[in-house]
Coordinates of C-alpha atoms and ligand atoms in Angstrom, one line a residue:
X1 CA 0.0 0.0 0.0
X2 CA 1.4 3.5 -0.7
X3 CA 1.5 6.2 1.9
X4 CA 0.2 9.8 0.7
X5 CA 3.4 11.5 -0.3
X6 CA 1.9 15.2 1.3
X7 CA 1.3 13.6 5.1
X8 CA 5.0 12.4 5.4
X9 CA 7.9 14.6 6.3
X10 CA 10.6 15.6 4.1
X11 CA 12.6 12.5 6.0
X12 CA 10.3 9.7 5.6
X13 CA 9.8 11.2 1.5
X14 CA 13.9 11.0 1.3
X15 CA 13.0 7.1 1.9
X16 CA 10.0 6.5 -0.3
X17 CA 9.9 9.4 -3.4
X18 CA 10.3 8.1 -6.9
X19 CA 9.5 4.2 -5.7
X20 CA 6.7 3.4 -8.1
X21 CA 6.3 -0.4 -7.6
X22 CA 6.6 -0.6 -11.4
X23 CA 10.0 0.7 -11.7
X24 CA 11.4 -1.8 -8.9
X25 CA 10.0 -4.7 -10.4
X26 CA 8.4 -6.4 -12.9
X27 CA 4.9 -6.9 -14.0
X28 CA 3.7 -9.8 -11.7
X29 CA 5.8 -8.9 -9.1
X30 CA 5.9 -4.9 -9.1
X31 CA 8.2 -2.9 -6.5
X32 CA 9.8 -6.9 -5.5
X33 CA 13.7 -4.9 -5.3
X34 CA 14.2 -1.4 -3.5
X35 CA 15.5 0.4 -6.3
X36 CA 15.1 0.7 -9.8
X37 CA 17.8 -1.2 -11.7
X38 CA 20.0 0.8 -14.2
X39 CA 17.8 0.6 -17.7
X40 CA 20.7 1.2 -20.1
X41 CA 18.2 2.0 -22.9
X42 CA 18.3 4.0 -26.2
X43 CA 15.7 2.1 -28.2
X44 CA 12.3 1.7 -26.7
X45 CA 9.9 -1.0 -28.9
X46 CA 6.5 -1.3 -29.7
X47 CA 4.4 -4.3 -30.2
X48 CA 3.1 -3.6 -33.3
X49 CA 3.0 -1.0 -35.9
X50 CA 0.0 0.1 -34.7
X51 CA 1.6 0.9 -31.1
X52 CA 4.5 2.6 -33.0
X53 CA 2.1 5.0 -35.2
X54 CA -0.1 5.8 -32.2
X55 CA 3.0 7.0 -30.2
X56 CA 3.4 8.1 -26.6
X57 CA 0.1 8.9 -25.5
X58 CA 1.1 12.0 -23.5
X59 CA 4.7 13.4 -23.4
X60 CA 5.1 12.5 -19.9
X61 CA 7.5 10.4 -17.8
X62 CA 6.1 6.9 -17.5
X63 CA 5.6 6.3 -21.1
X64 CA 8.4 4.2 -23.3
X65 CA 9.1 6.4 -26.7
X66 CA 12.7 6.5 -27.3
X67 CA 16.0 6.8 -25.2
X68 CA 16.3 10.2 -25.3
X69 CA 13.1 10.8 -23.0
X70 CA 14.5 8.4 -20.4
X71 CA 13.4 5.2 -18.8
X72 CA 12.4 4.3 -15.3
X73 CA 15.9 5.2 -13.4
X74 CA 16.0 8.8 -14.4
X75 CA 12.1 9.3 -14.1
X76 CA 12.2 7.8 -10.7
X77 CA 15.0 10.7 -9.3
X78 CA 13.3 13.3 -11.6
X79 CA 9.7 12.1 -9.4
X80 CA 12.0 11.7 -6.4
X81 CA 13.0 15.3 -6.5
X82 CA 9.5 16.4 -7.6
X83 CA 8.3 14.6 -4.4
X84 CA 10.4 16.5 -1.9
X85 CA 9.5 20.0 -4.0
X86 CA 6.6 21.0 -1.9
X87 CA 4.7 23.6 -4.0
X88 CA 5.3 21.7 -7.5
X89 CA 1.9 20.9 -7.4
X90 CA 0.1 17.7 -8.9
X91 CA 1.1 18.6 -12.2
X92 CA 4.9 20.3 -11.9
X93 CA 7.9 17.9 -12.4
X94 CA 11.7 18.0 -12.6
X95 CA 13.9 18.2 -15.8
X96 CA 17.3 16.8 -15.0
X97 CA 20.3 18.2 -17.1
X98 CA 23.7 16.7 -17.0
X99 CA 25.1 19.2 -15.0
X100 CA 24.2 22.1 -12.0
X101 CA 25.2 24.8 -15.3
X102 CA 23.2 23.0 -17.7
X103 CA 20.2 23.0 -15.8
X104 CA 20.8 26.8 -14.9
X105 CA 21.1 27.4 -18.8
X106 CA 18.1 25.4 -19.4
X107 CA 16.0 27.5 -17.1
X108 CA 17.0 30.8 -18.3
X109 CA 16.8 29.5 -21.7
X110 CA 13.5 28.5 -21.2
X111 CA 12.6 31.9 -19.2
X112 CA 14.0 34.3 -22.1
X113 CA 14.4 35.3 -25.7
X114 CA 16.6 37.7 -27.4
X115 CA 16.1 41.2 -26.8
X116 CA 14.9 40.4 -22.8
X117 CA 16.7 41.4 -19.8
X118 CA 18.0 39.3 -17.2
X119 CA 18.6 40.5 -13.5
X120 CA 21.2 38.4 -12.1
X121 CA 22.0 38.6 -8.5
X122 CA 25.4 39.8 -7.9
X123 CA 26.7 37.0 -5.6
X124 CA 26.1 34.4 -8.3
X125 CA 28.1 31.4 -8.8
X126 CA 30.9 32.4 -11.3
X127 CA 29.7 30.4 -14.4
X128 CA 26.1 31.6 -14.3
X129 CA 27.8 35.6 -14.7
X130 CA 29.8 33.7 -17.3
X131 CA 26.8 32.2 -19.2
X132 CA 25.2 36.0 -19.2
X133 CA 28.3 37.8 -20.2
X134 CA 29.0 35.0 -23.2
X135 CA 26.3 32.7 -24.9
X136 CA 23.4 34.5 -23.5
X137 CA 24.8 38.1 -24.4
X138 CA 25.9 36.6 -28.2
X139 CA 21.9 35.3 -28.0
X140 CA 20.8 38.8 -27.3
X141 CA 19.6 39.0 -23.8
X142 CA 20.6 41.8 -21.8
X143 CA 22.2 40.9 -18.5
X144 CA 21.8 43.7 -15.5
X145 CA 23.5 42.9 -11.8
X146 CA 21.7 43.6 -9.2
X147 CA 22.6 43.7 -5.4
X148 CA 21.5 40.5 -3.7
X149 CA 20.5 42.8 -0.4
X150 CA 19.1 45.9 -1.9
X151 CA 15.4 44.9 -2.4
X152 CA 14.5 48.7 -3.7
X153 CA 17.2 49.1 -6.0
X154 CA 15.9 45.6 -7.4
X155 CA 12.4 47.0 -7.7
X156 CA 13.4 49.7 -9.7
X157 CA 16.3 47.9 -11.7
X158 CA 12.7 46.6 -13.9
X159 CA 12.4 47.7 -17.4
X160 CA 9.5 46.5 -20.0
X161 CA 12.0 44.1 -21.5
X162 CA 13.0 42.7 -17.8
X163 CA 12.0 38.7 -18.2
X164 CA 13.5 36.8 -15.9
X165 CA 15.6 37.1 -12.7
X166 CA 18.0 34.4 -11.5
X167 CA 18.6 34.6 -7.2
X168 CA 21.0 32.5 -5.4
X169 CA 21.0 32.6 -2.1
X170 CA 22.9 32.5 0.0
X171 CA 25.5 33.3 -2.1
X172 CA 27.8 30.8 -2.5
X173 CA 30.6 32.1 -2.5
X174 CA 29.9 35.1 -0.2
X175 CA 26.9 33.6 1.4
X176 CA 24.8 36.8 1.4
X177 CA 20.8 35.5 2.2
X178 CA 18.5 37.2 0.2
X179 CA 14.9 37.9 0.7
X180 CA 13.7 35.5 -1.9
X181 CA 9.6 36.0 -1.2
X182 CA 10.1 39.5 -1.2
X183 CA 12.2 38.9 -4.6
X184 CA 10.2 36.7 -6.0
X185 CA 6.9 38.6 -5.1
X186 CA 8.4 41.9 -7.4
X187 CA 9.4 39.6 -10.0
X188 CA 5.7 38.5 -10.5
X189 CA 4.3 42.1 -10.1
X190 CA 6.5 43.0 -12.9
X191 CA 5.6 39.8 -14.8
X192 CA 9.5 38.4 -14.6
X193 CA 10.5 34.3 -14.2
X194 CA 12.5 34.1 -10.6
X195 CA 14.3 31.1 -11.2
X196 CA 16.3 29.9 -8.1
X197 CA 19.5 28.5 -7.7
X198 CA 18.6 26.6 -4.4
X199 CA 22.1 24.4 -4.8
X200 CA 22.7 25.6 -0.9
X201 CA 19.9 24.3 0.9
X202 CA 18.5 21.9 -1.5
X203 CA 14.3 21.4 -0.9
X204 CA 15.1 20.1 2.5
X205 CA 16.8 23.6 3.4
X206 CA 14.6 26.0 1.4
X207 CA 11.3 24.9 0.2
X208 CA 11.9 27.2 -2.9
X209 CA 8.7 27.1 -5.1
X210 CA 6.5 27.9 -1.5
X211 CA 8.3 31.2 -1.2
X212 CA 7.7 32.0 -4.8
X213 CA 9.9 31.1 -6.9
X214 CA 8.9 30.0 -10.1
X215 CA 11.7 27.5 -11.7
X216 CA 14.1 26.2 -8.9
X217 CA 17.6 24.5 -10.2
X218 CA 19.7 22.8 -8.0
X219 CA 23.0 20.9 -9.1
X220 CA 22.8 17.3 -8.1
X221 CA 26.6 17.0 -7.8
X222 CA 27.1 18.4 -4.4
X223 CA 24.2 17.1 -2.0
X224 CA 22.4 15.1 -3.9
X225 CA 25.0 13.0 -5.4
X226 CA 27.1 13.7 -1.9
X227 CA 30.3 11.5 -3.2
X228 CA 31.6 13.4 -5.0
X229 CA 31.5 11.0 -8.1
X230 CA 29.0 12.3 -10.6
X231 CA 27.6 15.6 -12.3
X232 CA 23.9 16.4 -12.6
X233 CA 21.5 18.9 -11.9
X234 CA 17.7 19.6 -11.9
X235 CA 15.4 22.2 -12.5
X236 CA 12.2 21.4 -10.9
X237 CA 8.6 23.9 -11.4
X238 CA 4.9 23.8 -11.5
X239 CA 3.0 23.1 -14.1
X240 CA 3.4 25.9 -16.4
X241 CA 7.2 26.0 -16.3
X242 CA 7.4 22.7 -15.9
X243 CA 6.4 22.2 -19.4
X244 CA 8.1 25.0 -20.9
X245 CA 11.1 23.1 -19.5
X246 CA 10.3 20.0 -20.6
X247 CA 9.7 21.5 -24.0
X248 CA 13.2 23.3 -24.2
X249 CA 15.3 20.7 -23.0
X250 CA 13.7 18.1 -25.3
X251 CA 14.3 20.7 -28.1
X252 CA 18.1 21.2 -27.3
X253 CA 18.8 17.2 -26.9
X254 CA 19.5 16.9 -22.8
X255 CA 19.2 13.7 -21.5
X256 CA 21.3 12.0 -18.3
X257 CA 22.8 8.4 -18.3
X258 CA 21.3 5.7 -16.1
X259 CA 23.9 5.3 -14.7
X260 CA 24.1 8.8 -12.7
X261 CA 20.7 9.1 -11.8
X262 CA 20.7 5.8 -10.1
X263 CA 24.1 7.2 -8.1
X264 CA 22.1 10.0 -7.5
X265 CA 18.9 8.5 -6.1
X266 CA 22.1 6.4 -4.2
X267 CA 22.8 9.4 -2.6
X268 CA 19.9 10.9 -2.1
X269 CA 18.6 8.7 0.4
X270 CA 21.4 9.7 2.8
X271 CA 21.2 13.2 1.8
X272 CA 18.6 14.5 5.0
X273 CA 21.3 12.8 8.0
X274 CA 24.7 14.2 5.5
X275 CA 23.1 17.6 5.7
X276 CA 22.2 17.3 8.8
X277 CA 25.7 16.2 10.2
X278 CA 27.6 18.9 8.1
X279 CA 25.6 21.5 9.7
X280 CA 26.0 20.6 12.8
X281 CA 29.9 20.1 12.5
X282 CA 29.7 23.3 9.9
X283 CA 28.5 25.4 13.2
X284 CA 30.9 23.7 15.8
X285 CA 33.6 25.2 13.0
X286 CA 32.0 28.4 12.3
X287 CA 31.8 29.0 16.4
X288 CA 35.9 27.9 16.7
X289 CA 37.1 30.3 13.9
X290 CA 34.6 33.2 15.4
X291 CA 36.6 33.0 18.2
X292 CA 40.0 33.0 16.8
X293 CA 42.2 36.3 16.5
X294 CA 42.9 35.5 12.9
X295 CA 39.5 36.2 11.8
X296 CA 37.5 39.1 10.7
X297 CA 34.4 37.9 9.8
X298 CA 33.0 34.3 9.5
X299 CA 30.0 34.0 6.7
X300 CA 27.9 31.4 8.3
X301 CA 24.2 31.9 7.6
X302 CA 23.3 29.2 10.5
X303 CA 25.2 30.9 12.7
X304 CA 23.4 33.5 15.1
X305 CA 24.4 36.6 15.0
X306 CA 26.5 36.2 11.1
X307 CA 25.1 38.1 8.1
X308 CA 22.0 36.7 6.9
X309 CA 21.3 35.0 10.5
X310 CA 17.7 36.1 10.8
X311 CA 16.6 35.5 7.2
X312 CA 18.0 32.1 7.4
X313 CA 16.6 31.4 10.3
X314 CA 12.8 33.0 9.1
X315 CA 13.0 31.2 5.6
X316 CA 15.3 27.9 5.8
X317 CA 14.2 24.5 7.5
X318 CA 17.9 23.6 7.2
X319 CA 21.4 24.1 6.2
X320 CA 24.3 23.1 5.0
X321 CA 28.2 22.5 5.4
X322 CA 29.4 25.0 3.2
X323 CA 30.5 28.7 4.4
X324 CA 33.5 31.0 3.9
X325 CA 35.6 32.8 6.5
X326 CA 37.5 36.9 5.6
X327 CA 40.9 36.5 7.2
X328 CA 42.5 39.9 9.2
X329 CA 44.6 41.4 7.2
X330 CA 47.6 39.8 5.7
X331 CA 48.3 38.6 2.7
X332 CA 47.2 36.1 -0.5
X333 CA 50.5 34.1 -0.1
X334 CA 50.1 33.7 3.6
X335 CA 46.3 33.3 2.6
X336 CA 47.6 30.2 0.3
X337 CA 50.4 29.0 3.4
X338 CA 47.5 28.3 5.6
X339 CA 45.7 26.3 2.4
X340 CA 48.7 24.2 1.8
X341 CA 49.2 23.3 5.8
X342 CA 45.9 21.9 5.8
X343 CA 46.3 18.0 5.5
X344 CA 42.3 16.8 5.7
X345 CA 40.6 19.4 3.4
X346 CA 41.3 18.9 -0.4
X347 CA 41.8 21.6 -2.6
X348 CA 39.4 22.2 -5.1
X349 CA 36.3 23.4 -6.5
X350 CA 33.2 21.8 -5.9
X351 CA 31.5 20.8 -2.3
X352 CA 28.5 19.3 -0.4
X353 CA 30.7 16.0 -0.7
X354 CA 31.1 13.3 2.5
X355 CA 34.9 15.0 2.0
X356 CA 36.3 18.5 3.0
X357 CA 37.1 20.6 0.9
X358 CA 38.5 24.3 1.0
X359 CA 39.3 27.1 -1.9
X360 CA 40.9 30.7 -1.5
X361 CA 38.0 32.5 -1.6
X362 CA 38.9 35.8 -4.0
X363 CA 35.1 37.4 -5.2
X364 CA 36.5 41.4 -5.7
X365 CA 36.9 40.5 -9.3
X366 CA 33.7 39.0 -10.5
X367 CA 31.2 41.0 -8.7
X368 CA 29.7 44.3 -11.1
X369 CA 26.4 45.6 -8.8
X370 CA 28.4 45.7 -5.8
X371 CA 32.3 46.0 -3.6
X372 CA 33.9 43.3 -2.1
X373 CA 35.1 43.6 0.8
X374 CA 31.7 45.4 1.2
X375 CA 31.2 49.0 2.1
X376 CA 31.9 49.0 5.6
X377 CA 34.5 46.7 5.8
X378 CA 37.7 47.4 6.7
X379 CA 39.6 46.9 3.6
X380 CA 42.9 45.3 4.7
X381 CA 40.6 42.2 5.5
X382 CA 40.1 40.6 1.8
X383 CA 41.7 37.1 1.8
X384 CA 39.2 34.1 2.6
X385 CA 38.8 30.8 2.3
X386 CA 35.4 28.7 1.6
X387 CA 35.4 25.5 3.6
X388 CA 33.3 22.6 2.7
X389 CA 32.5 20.4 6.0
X390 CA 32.4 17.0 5.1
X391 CA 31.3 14.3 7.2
X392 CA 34.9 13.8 9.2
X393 CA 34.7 14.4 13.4
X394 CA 35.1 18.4 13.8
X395 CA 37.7 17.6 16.1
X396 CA 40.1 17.0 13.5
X397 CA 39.1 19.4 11.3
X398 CA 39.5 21.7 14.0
X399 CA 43.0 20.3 14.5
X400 CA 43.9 20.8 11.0
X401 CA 42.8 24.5 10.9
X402 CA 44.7 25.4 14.1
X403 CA 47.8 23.9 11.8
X404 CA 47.0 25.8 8.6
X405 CA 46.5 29.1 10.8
X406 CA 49.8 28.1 12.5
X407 CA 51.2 29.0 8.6
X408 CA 49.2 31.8 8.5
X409 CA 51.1 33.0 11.4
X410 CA 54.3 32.3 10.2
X411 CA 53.8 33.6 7.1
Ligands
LIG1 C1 28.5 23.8 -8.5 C2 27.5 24.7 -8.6 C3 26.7 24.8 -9.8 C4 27.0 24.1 -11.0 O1 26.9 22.7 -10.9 P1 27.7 21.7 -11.8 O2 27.0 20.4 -11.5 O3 29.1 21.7 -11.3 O4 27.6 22.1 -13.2 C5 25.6 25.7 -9.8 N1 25.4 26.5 -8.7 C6 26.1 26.5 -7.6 C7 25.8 27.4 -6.5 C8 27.2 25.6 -7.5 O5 27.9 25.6 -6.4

């Protein structure tokens, strides 16, 4: 018997979303094995000619057509993450895209046409500025940075050509929160697409489409996948943009192997304790470095008192591991001393892994709207780091960063 998905909580849904007994098993013995198995599949058949002229009868997950709509392993994580979406709606879904940047492009591509405008928030992840200031400029959109705090100067940054807005938040590199029902709510007064990169939080942190939002994208690599061992992303929406999306990424070819989805739905069931665990470790760091002389400023949205607290903690049901730390003073190659002194976090892009993970943290250069450091700031203190808390004891951890600021010192 199957429990109604909208009474359980977003825990027990980790457990059961995208099991439809006839994807985990076969047709006299439906849901017999937990998962669904890998269908490798590029060729669907048909019984008869007649089957094969008749077609799909909707253009809808759940029906056999050809490889490139998928087969039960990618429409069970695409239900999965429609299931913990609350706000898609009966009738929304999830698109997935073979990476967190293809699914951003796929939503803004979906959300505009040549001669639009696009607000972009000014703390967005690198490659979304770069997909504005490249393809999407040679494709004729307009891009305008906006700053991810300033809710008036986004209200009057509109124009009659203004079609979309894309928010991240927070910010993750700089971890600013933004207001996103406020956000959201001007967008739709001015008849503008929010699209959402809720990477961060993921559903379980930020119930996205609930406060507004209209298209949210999330790249599956970091929580989701949580292993560090494949790339994916998702763009999930109610019905309206749902379709829209479906209709654009069937248009430009996206499709995602098997293979990763089923690592994905993997990981997914585990993602609710990781996140939890990294928080909680993520805080027990964030409250260590706070205290340290080395530090000007930590950027933890979870942690009281740190920009963004009170948003967070109005809008957010969870959080995450990831957060970045301003240094006082010094210097980038002392900056990079401390980074190389560290033996447990790797160096390198990417995060929300079961592994550490720390990067220099450098944002002056790629923000247009507004200064980093930020006004107010003293501006000596401009080296960081971004730390990624895996799930390692925070004891060590802690260890390790009392080494790398031991180089720091010395330095
Ligand atoms: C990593 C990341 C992406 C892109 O995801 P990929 O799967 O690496 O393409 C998008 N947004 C944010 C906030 C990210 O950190």
């Amino acid at each position: 018997m199957k429990a109604p998905v909208d009474k359980l909580s977003p825990a027990t849904r980790l457990t059961t979303a995208g099991r439809r007994p006839e994807w985990t098993g076969t047709a006299d013995q439906p849901g017999a094995v937990v998962n669904p198995p890998v269908w490798r599949s590029s060729t669907h058949l048909y019984a008869d000619t007649a089957a094969l002229k008749a077609g799909p009868r909707t253009n809808a997950d759940g029906r056999f057509y050809y490889g490139r709509r998928g087969a039960p392993t990618q429409w069970a994580l695409a239900e999965a993450l429609t299931e913990l979406e609350p706000g898609a709606g009966p009738d929304g879904g999830t698109m997935l895209y073979p990476s967190g940047v293809a699914a951003i492009a796929g939503a803004l591509m979906t959300a505009i046409r040549p001669g639009d405008v696009l607000l972009m928030t000014d703390n967005a992840y690198d490659p979304s500025r770069a997909l504005a200031r490249g393809w999407l400029a040679q494709w004729g959109v307009e891009t305008r940075w906006f700053d991810p705090l300033d809710l008036a100067g986004f209200g009057a940054a509109f124009c009659d050509r203004t079609r979309a807005v894309l928010l991240e938040s927070p910010g993750s590199l700089t971890m600013e929160v933004q207001d996103v029902p406020a956000l959201a709510a001007i967008a739709r007064q001015n008849g503008a697409c929010t699209v959402l990169d809720n990477t961060w939080a993921s559903p379980l942190g930020l119930a996205a489409l609930s406060h507004g939002v209209d298209i949210a994208v999330m790249s599956l690599t970091k929580h989701v996948g949580g292993h560090s061992d494949l790339m994916l992303g998702s763009a999930t929406a109610g019905a309206h943009w749902y379709g829209k999306l479906r209709h654009t990424a069937q248009a430009l070819g996206q499709v995602v192997s098997p293979d990763d989805a089923a690592l994905a739905l993997r990981g997914l069931r585990s993602m609710g304790v990781r996140l939890e665990r990294e928080t909680a470790s993520a805080l027990t760091l964030a409250r260590w470095l706070e205290s340290r002389p080395e530090v000007a400023r930590v950027l933890c949205p979870m942690l009281p008192g740190a920009p963004g607290h009170d948003l967070w903690a109005r809008d957010f049901t969870g959080g995450c591991g990831l957060f970045s730390l301003v240094l006082k003073g010094g210097t980038a190659a002392a900056r990079d001393a401390l980074i190389d002194a560290l033996a447990l976090f790797g160096i390198g892009y990417s995060w929300g892994g079961f592994e550490s993970l720390v990067t220099p943290l450098d944002p002056g250069p790629s923000r247009s709207a507004t200064p980093w450091p930020p006004a107010g700031a003293d501006p000596a203190d401009r080296f960081g780091l971004r730390l990624s808390i895996g799930l390692e004891d925070p004891a060590d951890l802690i260890a390790d960063l009392e080494r790398g600021l031991a180089a720091w010192n010395a330095a």
